[in-house]
GROMACS .gro file of C-alpha atoms in nm:
model
  403
    1MET     CA    1  14.445  13.016   4.525
    2THR     CA    2  14.115  12.852   4.616
    3ARG     CA    3  13.864  12.755   4.353
    4GLY     CA    4  13.518  12.918   4.367
    5ARG     CA    5  13.219  12.704   4.436
    6ARG     CA    6  13.081  12.575   4.111
    7ALA     CA    7  12.746  12.707   3.999
    8GLY     CA    8  12.455  12.494   4.109
    9GLU     CA    9  12.652  12.317   4.381
   10ARG     CA   10  12.430  12.266   4.695
   11LEU     CA   11  12.548  12.359   5.042
   12SER     CA   12  12.538  12.061   5.288
   13PRO     CA   13  12.430  12.138   5.641
   14GLY     CA   14  12.673  12.093   5.926
   15ARG     CA   15  12.635  11.788   6.141
   16LEU     CA   16  12.585  11.798   6.513
   17SER     CA   17  12.791  11.551   6.712
   18PRO     CA   18  12.631  11.382   7.017
   19GLY     CA   19  12.844  11.617   7.236
   20ASP     CA   20  12.705  11.921   7.055
   21VAL     CA   21  12.356  11.797   7.098
   22LEU     CA   22  12.409  11.760   7.467
   23ARG     CA   23  12.565  12.104   7.505
   24VAL     CA   24  12.290  12.272   7.304
   25GLY     CA   25  12.022  12.090   7.508
   26ALA     CA   26  12.190  12.170   7.841
   27ALA     CA   27  12.222  12.536   7.745
   28GLY     CA   28  11.844  12.556   7.693
   29LEU     CA   29  11.783  12.409   8.044
   30ARG     CA   30  12.037  12.629   8.215
   31ALA     CA   31  11.848  12.942   8.094
   32ARG     CA   32  11.545  12.851   8.288
   33PRO     CA   33  11.661  12.677   8.612
   34THR     CA   34  11.348  12.737   8.824
   35ARG     CA   35  11.114  12.591   8.571
   36VAL     CA   36  11.349  12.298   8.506
   37ILE     CA   37  11.361  12.217   8.878
   38LEU     CA   38  10.982  12.226   8.916
   39SER     CA   39  10.929  12.014   8.603
   40ALA     CA   40  11.196  11.762   8.713
   41LEU     CA   41  11.038  11.731   9.051
   42GLY     CA   42  10.731  11.558   8.903
   43ILE     CA   43  10.952  11.293   8.738
   44ALA     CA   44  11.160  11.259   9.058
   45ILE     CA   45  10.852  11.198   9.272
   46GLY     CA   46  10.723  10.930   9.036
   47ILE     CA   47  11.054  10.758   9.014
   48ALA     CA   48  11.125  10.774   9.390
   49THR     CA   49  10.784  10.633   9.462
   50MET     CA   50  10.827  10.333   9.234
   51ILE     CA   51  11.177  10.246   9.356
   52ALA     CA   52  11.082  10.299   9.721
   53VAL     CA   53  10.782  10.071   9.682
   54ILE     CA   54  10.984   9.802   9.503
   55GLY     CA   55  11.278   9.840   9.744
   56ILE     CA   56  11.068   9.822  10.061
   57SER     CA   57  10.870   9.526   9.935
   58SER     CA   58  11.190   9.349   9.829
   59SER     CA   59  11.351   9.426  10.171
   60SER     CA   60  11.049   9.288  10.349
   61ARG     CA   61  11.052   8.978  10.138
   62GLU     CA   62  11.420   8.927  10.197
   63GLN     CA   63  11.364   8.958  10.567
   64LEU     CA   64  11.090   8.696  10.551
   65LEU     CA   65  11.314   8.465  10.350
   66ARG     CA   66  11.597   8.503  10.600
   67GLN     CA   67  11.350   8.439  10.880
   68LEU     CA   68  11.233   8.114  10.704
   69ASP     CA   69  11.598   8.004  10.665
   70ARG     CA   70  11.659   8.071  11.037
   71LEU     CA   71  11.339   7.907  11.165
   72GLY     CA   72  11.333   7.626  10.918
   73THR     CA   73  11.044   7.472  10.739
   74ASP     CA   74  11.042   7.137  10.926
   75LEU     CA   75  10.773   7.224  11.177
   76LEU     CA   76  10.429   7.076  11.139
   77THR     CA   77  10.121   7.141  11.353
   78VAL     CA   78   9.839   6.894  11.420
   79ALA     CA   79   9.494   7.018  11.520
   80PRO     CA   80   9.146   6.877  11.546
   81GLY     CA   81   8.918   6.935  11.251
   82GLN     CA   82   8.543   6.877  11.229
   83THR     CA   83   8.338   6.562  11.252
   84MET     CA   84   8.111   6.446  10.969
   85PHE     CA   85   7.826   6.616  11.154
   86GLY     CA   86   8.000   6.955  11.152
   87GLU     CA   87   8.098   6.949  11.520
   88GLN     CA   88   8.442   7.029  11.659
   89ALA     CA   89   8.647   6.710  11.678
   90LYS     CA   90   8.898   6.617  11.953
   91LEU     CA   91   9.242   6.474  11.942
   92PRO     CA   92   9.295   6.159  12.149
   93THR     CA   93   9.463   6.207  12.486
   94ARG     CA   94   9.749   5.982  12.370
   95ALA     CA   95   9.795   6.172  12.042
   96LEU     CA   96  10.131   6.319  12.148
   97ALA     CA   97  10.280   5.983  12.248
   98MET     CA   98  10.164   5.836  11.919
   99VAL     CA   99  10.327   6.117  11.725
  100GLN     CA  100  10.653   6.071  11.907
  101ARG     CA  101  10.663   5.710  11.795
  102ILE     CA  102  10.693   5.813  11.425
  103ARG     CA  103  11.046   5.717  11.329
  104PRO     CA  104  11.162   6.039  11.155
  105VAL     CA  105  11.013   6.260  11.427
  106ARG     CA  106  11.287   6.442  11.619
  107THR     CA  107  11.074   6.606  11.877
  108ALA     CA  108  10.710   6.676  11.946
  109ALA     CA  109  10.506   6.874  12.204
  110ALA     CA  110  10.143   6.953  12.275
  111THR     CA  111   9.925   7.225  12.413
  112GLY     CA  112   9.569   7.211  12.534
  113ALA     CA  113   9.319   7.490  12.568
  114ILE     CA  114   9.181   7.560  12.922
  115GLU     CA  115   8.850   7.721  13.011
  116ALA     CA  116   9.018   7.975  13.239
  117THR     CA  117   9.120   8.340  13.241
  118ILE     CA  118   9.437   8.510  13.362
  119ARG     CA  119   9.433   8.855  13.528
  120ARG     CA  120   9.685   9.075  13.696
  121ASN     CA  121   9.507   9.035  14.028
  122ASN     CA  122   9.168   8.915  14.164
  123HIS     CA  123   9.023   9.269  14.153
  124VAL     CA  124   9.012   9.268  13.772
  125PRO     CA  125   8.670   9.165  13.629
  126ASP     CA  126   8.649   8.818  13.478
  127SER     CA  127   8.544   8.977  13.142
  128VAL     CA  128   8.878   9.159  13.105
  129THR     CA  129   9.096   8.894  12.958
  130GLY     CA  130   9.330   9.097  12.740
  131GLY     CA  131   9.290   8.838  12.462
  132ILE     CA  132   9.526   8.602  12.654
  133ALA     CA  133   9.467   8.229  12.623
  134VAL     CA  134   9.540   7.986  12.909
  135GLN     CA  135   9.689   7.661  12.784
  136ALA     CA  136   9.844   7.348  12.922
  137ALA     CA  137  10.186   7.282  12.768
  138SER     CA  138  10.412   6.977  12.773
  139THR     CA  139  10.762   7.026  12.884
  140GLU     CA  140  10.899   6.953  12.532
  141LEU     CA  141  10.722   7.262  12.385
  142LEU     CA  142  11.011   7.509  12.415
  143ALA     CA  143  11.261   7.277  12.249
  144THR     CA  144  11.018   7.174  11.973
  145LEU     CA  145  10.931   7.539  11.886
  146GLU     CA  146  11.301   7.633  11.929
  147GLY     CA  147  11.196   7.923  12.144
  148ALA     CA  148  11.386   8.113  12.407
  149VAL     CA  149  11.313   8.225  12.764
  150VAL     CA  150  11.402   8.589  12.808
  151LYS     CA  151  11.324   8.604  13.186
  152GLY     CA  152  11.321   8.318  13.434
  153THR     CA  153  11.299   7.950  13.340
  154TRP     CA  154  11.085   7.711  13.138
  155LEU     CA  155  10.858   7.444  13.287
  156ASN     CA  156  11.022   7.131  13.415
  157ALA     CA  157  10.900   6.808  13.569
  158ALA     CA  158  10.868   6.975  13.906
  159THR     CA  159  10.708   7.313  13.818
  160ALA     CA  160  10.476   7.144  13.575
  161ARG     CA  161  10.287   7.009  13.872
  162GLN     CA  162  10.287   7.334  14.069
  163PRO     CA  163  10.086   7.656  14.029
  164ALA     CA  164  10.351   7.797  13.801
  165VAL     CA  165  10.294   7.979  13.477
  166VAL     CA  166  10.515   8.090  13.184
  167LEU     CA  167  10.392   8.387  12.980
  168GLY     CA  168  10.435   8.445  12.611
  169SER     CA  169  10.588   8.772  12.503
  170THR     CA  170  10.259   8.933  12.409
  171ALA     CA  171  10.079   8.798  12.716
  172ALA     CA  172  10.345   8.942  12.949
  173GLU     CA  173  10.315   9.281  12.775
  174ARG     CA  174   9.940   9.290  12.804
  175LEU     CA  175   9.960   9.205  13.173
  176GLY     CA  176  10.223   9.471  13.228
  177LEU     CA  177  10.478   9.225  13.352
  178ALA     CA  178  10.853   9.252  13.284
  179ARG     CA  179  10.990   9.025  13.556
  180THR     CA  180  10.927   8.680  13.709
  181GLY     CA  181  10.844   8.592  14.072
  182VAL     CA  182  10.517   8.791  14.074
  183GLN     CA  183  10.177   8.624  14.112
  184VAL     CA  184   9.878   8.642  13.875
  185TRP     CA  185   9.510   8.540  13.928
  186MET     CA  186   9.416   8.244  13.716
  187GLY     CA  187   9.131   8.003  13.745
  188GLY     CA  188   9.031   8.126  14.078
  189ARG     CA  189   9.373   8.093  14.244
  190TRP     CA  190   9.719   8.252  14.241
  191PHE     CA  191   9.987   8.130  14.006
  192THR     CA  192  10.355   8.236  14.019
  193VAL     CA  193  10.517   8.362  13.696
  194VAL     CA  194  10.836   8.157  13.658
  195GLY     CA  195  10.926   8.257  13.301
  196ILE     CA  196  10.864   8.493  13.011
  197LEU     CA  197  10.921   8.379  12.652
  198GLY     CA  198  11.071   8.557  12.360
  199PRO     CA  199  10.895   8.603  12.020
  200MET     CA  200  10.789   8.287  11.829
  201PRO     CA  201  10.718   8.375  11.471
  202LEU     CA  202  10.609   8.023  11.379
  203ALA     CA  203  10.369   7.993  11.674
  204PRO     CA  204  10.220   8.342  11.737
  205GLU     CA  205   9.944   8.175  11.936
  206ILE     CA  206  10.205   8.082  12.203
  207GLU     CA  207  10.312   8.447  12.230
  208ARG     CA  208   9.947   8.534  12.337
  209SER     CA  209   9.930   8.250  12.586
  210ALA     CA  210   9.984   8.176  12.959
  211LEU     CA  211  10.127   7.825  12.983
  212VAL     CA  212  10.106   7.578  13.268
  213GLY     CA  213  10.210   7.219  13.294
  214PHE     CA  214   9.967   6.930  13.199
  215PRO     CA  215   9.960   6.787  13.553
  216ALA     CA  216   9.890   7.126  13.716
  217ALA     CA  217   9.624   7.211  13.454
  218GLU     CA  218   9.434   6.889  13.519
  219GLU     CA  219   9.458   6.915  13.900
  220LEU     CA  220   9.419   7.290  13.951
  221LEU     CA  221   9.232   7.419  13.647
  222GLY     CA  222   9.000   7.136  13.547
  223PHE     CA  223   9.169   7.057  13.221
  224ASP     CA  224   9.016   6.759  13.047
  225GLY     CA  225   9.349   6.624  12.912
  226PHE     CA  226   9.263   6.648  12.539
  227PRO     CA  227   9.540   6.828  12.346
  228THR     CA  228   9.431   7.092  12.096
  229THR     CA  229   9.755   7.138  11.912
  230ILE     CA  230  10.058   6.915  11.857
  231TYR     CA  231  10.387   7.059  11.729
  232GLU     CA  232  10.628   6.818  11.552
  233ARG     CA  233  10.970   6.858  11.400
  234SER     CA  234  11.140   6.608  11.167
  235PRO     CA  235  11.418   6.630  10.908
  236GLU     CA  236  11.314   6.851  10.612
  237GLU     CA  237  11.355   6.561  10.364
  238ALA     CA  238  11.101   6.365  10.576
  239VAL     CA  239  10.848   6.644  10.634
  240GLU     CA  240  10.609   6.545  10.349
  241SER     CA  241  10.621   6.174  10.435
  242VAL     CA  242  10.550   6.254  10.805
  243ARG     CA  243  10.272   6.488  10.704
  244GLU     CA  244  10.101   6.214  10.513
  245VAL     CA  245  10.106   5.963  10.806
  246LEU     CA  246  10.018   6.205  11.085
  247PRO     CA  247   9.632   6.197  11.049
  248ARG     CA  248   9.622   5.812  11.053
  249THR     CA  249   9.876   5.802  11.346
  250VAL     CA  250   9.702   6.059  11.562
  251ASN     CA  251   9.348   5.933  11.505
  252PRO     CA  252   9.348   5.593  11.329
  253GLN     CA  253   8.971   5.556  11.345
  254ASN     CA  254   8.889   5.897  11.203
  255PRO     CA  255   9.191   6.045  11.020
  256GLU     CA  256   8.969   6.289  10.832
  257GLU     CA  257   8.899   6.470  11.162
  258VAL     CA  258   9.273   6.572  11.186
  259THR     CA  259   9.419   6.887  11.028
  260VAL     CA  260   9.790   6.908  10.958
  261SER     CA  261   9.960   7.243  10.859
  262ARG     CA  262  10.300   7.383  10.818
  263PRO     CA  263  10.345   7.730  10.994
  264SER     CA  264  10.625   7.828  10.762
  265ASP     CA  265  10.366   7.829  10.477
  266ALA     CA  266  10.211   8.140  10.640
  267LEU     CA  267  10.537   8.328  10.605
  268GLU     CA  268  10.574   8.223  10.239
  269ALA     CA  269  10.215   8.334  10.172
  270LYS     CA  270  10.283   8.665  10.350
  271ALA     CA  271  10.586   8.721  10.113
  272ALA     CA  272  10.359   8.647   9.819
  273ALA     CA  273  10.085   8.878   9.943
  274ALA     CA  274  10.338   9.161   9.973
  275GLY     CA  275  10.394   9.141   9.596
  276ALA     CA  276  10.021   9.192   9.527
  277PHE     CA  277  10.015   9.497   9.748
  278THR     CA  278  10.330   9.628   9.576
  279ASN     CA  279  10.145   9.620   9.239
  280LEU     CA  280   9.886   9.862   9.382
  281LEU     CA  281  10.148  10.105   9.503
  282LEU     CA  282  10.338  10.075   9.175
  283GLY     CA  283  10.023  10.188   9.001
  284LEU     CA  284  10.018  10.502   9.216
  285GLY     CA  285  10.383  10.559   9.133
  286ALA     CA  286  10.309  10.525   8.771
  287VAL     CA  287  10.033  10.789   8.790
  288ALA     CA  288  10.277  11.028   8.963
  289LEU     CA  289  10.529  10.959   8.679
  290LEU     CA  290  10.263  11.022   8.419
  291VAL     CA  291  10.179  11.356   8.587
  292GLY     CA  292  10.548  11.441   8.577
  293GLY     CA  293  10.569  11.355   8.208
  294VAL     CA  294  10.274  11.591   8.134
  295GLY     CA  295  10.461  11.861   8.332
  296VAL     CA  296  10.777  11.808   8.115
  297ALA     CA  297  10.565  11.821   7.796
  298ASN     CA  298  10.403  12.142   7.916
  299THR     CA  299  10.742  12.293   7.999
  300MET     CA  300  10.883  12.214   7.659
  301VAL     CA  301  10.574  12.355   7.473
  302ILE     CA  302  10.601  12.684   7.663
  303SER     CA  303  10.979  12.682   7.591
  304VAL     CA  304  10.910  12.655   7.215
  305LEU     CA  305  10.660  12.947   7.231
  306GLU     CA  306  10.912  13.160   7.431
  307ARG     CA  307  11.207  13.084   7.203
  308ARG     CA  308  11.064  13.133   6.863
  309LYS     CA  309  11.315  13.410   6.780
  310GLU     CA  310  11.598  13.180   6.887
  311ILE     CA  311  11.452  12.908   6.662
  312GLY     CA  312  11.414  13.144   6.368
  313LEU     CA  313  11.776  13.269   6.415
  314ARG     CA  314  11.915  12.919   6.415
  315ARG     CA  315  11.715  12.828   6.109
  316SER     CA  316  11.831  13.137   5.918
  317LEU     CA  317  12.191  13.049   6.007
  318GLY     CA  318  12.156  12.713   5.847
  319ALA     CA  319  12.019  12.474   6.111
  320THR     CA  320  11.791  12.215   5.961
  321ARG     CA  321  11.450  12.115   6.087
  322GLY     CA  322  11.603  11.785   6.208
  323GLN     CA  323  11.869  11.965   6.410
  324VAL     CA  324  11.605  12.191   6.574
  325ARG     CA  325  11.396  11.887   6.642
  326LEU     CA  326  11.690  11.705   6.793
  327GLN     CA  327  11.775  12.002   7.018
  328PHE     CA  328  11.436  12.013   7.179
  329LEU     CA  329  11.417  11.637   7.209
  330ALA     CA  330  11.758  11.640   7.386
  331GLU     CA  331  11.635  11.909   7.622
  332SER     CA  332  11.329  11.695   7.703
  333LEU     CA  333  11.551  11.388   7.763
  334LEU     CA  334  11.792  11.574   7.981
  335LEU     CA  335  11.508  11.718   8.188
  336SER     CA  336  11.354  11.378   8.242
  337ALA     CA  337  11.695  11.219   8.314
  338LEU     CA  338  11.766  11.485   8.580
  339GLY     CA  339  11.431  11.402   8.750
  340GLY     CA  340  11.500  11.031   8.714
  341LEU     CA  341  11.845  11.058   8.876
  342VAL     CA  342  11.715  11.259   9.170
  343GLY     CA  343  11.418  11.022   9.203
  344ALA     CA  344  11.649  10.714   9.203
  345VAL     CA  345  11.861  10.862   9.484
  346LEU     CA  346  11.554  10.963   9.685
  347GLY     CA  347  11.390  10.623   9.638
  348ALA     CA  348  11.708  10.425   9.730
  349THR     CA  349  11.755  10.654  10.033
  350ALA     CA  350  11.398  10.611  10.148
  351THR     CA  351  11.423  10.230  10.110
  352THR     CA  352  11.748  10.209  10.307
  353ALA     CA  353  11.625  10.431  10.587
  354TYR     CA  354  11.291  10.243  10.621
  355ALA     CA  355  11.454   9.899  10.607
  356LEU     CA  356  11.717   9.983  10.867
  357SER     CA  357  11.456  10.140  11.095
  358ARG     CA  358  11.265   9.804  11.089
  359GLY     CA  359  11.579   9.590  11.122
  360TRP     CA  360  11.550   9.452  10.766
  361PRO     CA  361  11.829   9.410  10.509
  362PRO     CA  362  11.796   9.704  10.260
  363VAL     CA  363  11.736   9.567   9.912
  364VAL     CA  364  11.708   9.781   9.598
  365PRO     CA  365  11.687   9.546   9.295
  366LEU     CA  366  11.905   9.638   8.997
  367TRP     CA  367  11.606   9.572   8.759
  368ALA     CA  368  11.421   9.842   8.948
  369LEU     CA  369  11.692  10.096   8.890
  370GLY     CA  370  11.710   9.980   8.525
  371GLY     CA  371  11.333  10.013   8.490
  372ALA     CA  372  11.348  10.358   8.636
  373VAL     CA  373  11.613  10.465   8.371
  374ALA     CA  374  11.403  10.309   8.091
  375ALA     CA  375  11.087  10.479   8.222
  376THR     CA  376  11.261  10.812   8.245
  377LEU     CA  377  11.391  10.797   7.891
  378LEU     CA  378  11.052  10.683   7.765
  379ILE     CA  379  10.870  10.964   7.938
  380GLY     CA  380  11.133  11.216   7.810
  381THR     CA  381  11.093  11.096   7.456
  382ILE     CA  382  10.707  11.098   7.459
  383ALA     CA  383  10.694  11.436   7.631
  384GLY     CA  384  10.952  11.597   7.389
  385ILE     CA  385  10.811  11.463   7.057
  386TYR     CA  386  10.534  11.720   7.011
  387PRO     CA  387  10.726  12.025   7.122
  388ALA     CA  388  11.023  11.924   6.912
  389MET     CA  389  10.811  11.877   6.597
  390ARG     CA  390  10.634  12.207   6.664
  391ALA     CA  391  10.965  12.386   6.695
  392ALA     CA  392  11.097  12.220   6.371
  393ARG     CA  393  10.790  12.333   6.176
  394LEU     CA  394  10.838  12.703   6.254
  395SER     CA  395  10.930  12.910   5.952
  396PRO     CA  396  11.244  13.130   6.006
  397THR     CA  397  11.079  13.440   5.883
  398VAL     CA  398  10.766  13.386   6.094
  399ALA     CA  399  10.972  13.297   6.394
  400LEU     CA  400  11.200  13.611   6.365
  401ALA     CA  401  10.901  13.836   6.313
  402ALA     CA  402  10.740  13.703   6.640
  403THR     CA  403  10.721  13.940   6.932
   0.00000   0.00000   0.00000
């Protein structure tokens, strides 16, 4: 025989377990699938944009870092600066030999600008240069730059004295040449193409150049013998010490007229610049995410207005305001989480597809995925607070009487 409840004893409301909250929230979303999909799409677009931007930027940066590791940071270039009167300075004709005497230097080479143009044939006007520079090159240039010849051969002691030319990859493309053995019109006479070089990321100016030997340049093209760029490689631990002595070695009388740079610094700067551009695109992704959050909030407010009878019935059956509030907050979080999950998959897929199409290693940082989850939960919480509070404030009698 059970005892009757004592007079005045208060009823305690039932508690909802986390599983109950999830089931109730999921049930509310399943009843309106079309609206849920459209609302989640806004969140998905914002998350996908942010992950794709971060992933593509990280993939590009990783490619640059791998390229730096492969190419090395031990290459220095020496170029003439300006005189104290603001005029263009010149490197001494013996500058290359002087650099080669520096003890840590492993290899060095030089190029010199020539006042000549190169054209596919002698019928092309002189003004049509295609942006191709004609330069004299020492025979050590290919080894110093660690470049590769994709067609033909590089200059040697014999061909450096003959009307022979080696084309950089870009120069060959602009001339429409894909093989060696053909002749081109340069400096008022025919030169035979003996080689075509591959890409040289640390020396893009060589890619846009037509290269002839120093002896041939002086004899056939009127080259004055003054080098315009010297390339030097030394052990990485000695790069800074060599960098300090290069100006005084190249031009002891006027070291201030010598400029020394490291080409690998340009790749590092490019990687840093990619981060600045990423911040701008992240801002656009954040705007899309904000718009998605507004869409979720709008969906939840409309849901509260449409489900007033349901809210009133639950309240009359004993649900507390806190439980009603928790139900709608759970719906908002689940809706945002759905959009975030879809967005994460789309963003990672877009990153992988783009990186592979460019030959980059696909990289999606874990912190980006973690940030996407955090942003999704934050948007879901903010978007669900007002609708949840509005639902909790509804009186059972007013809600049941609503039409």
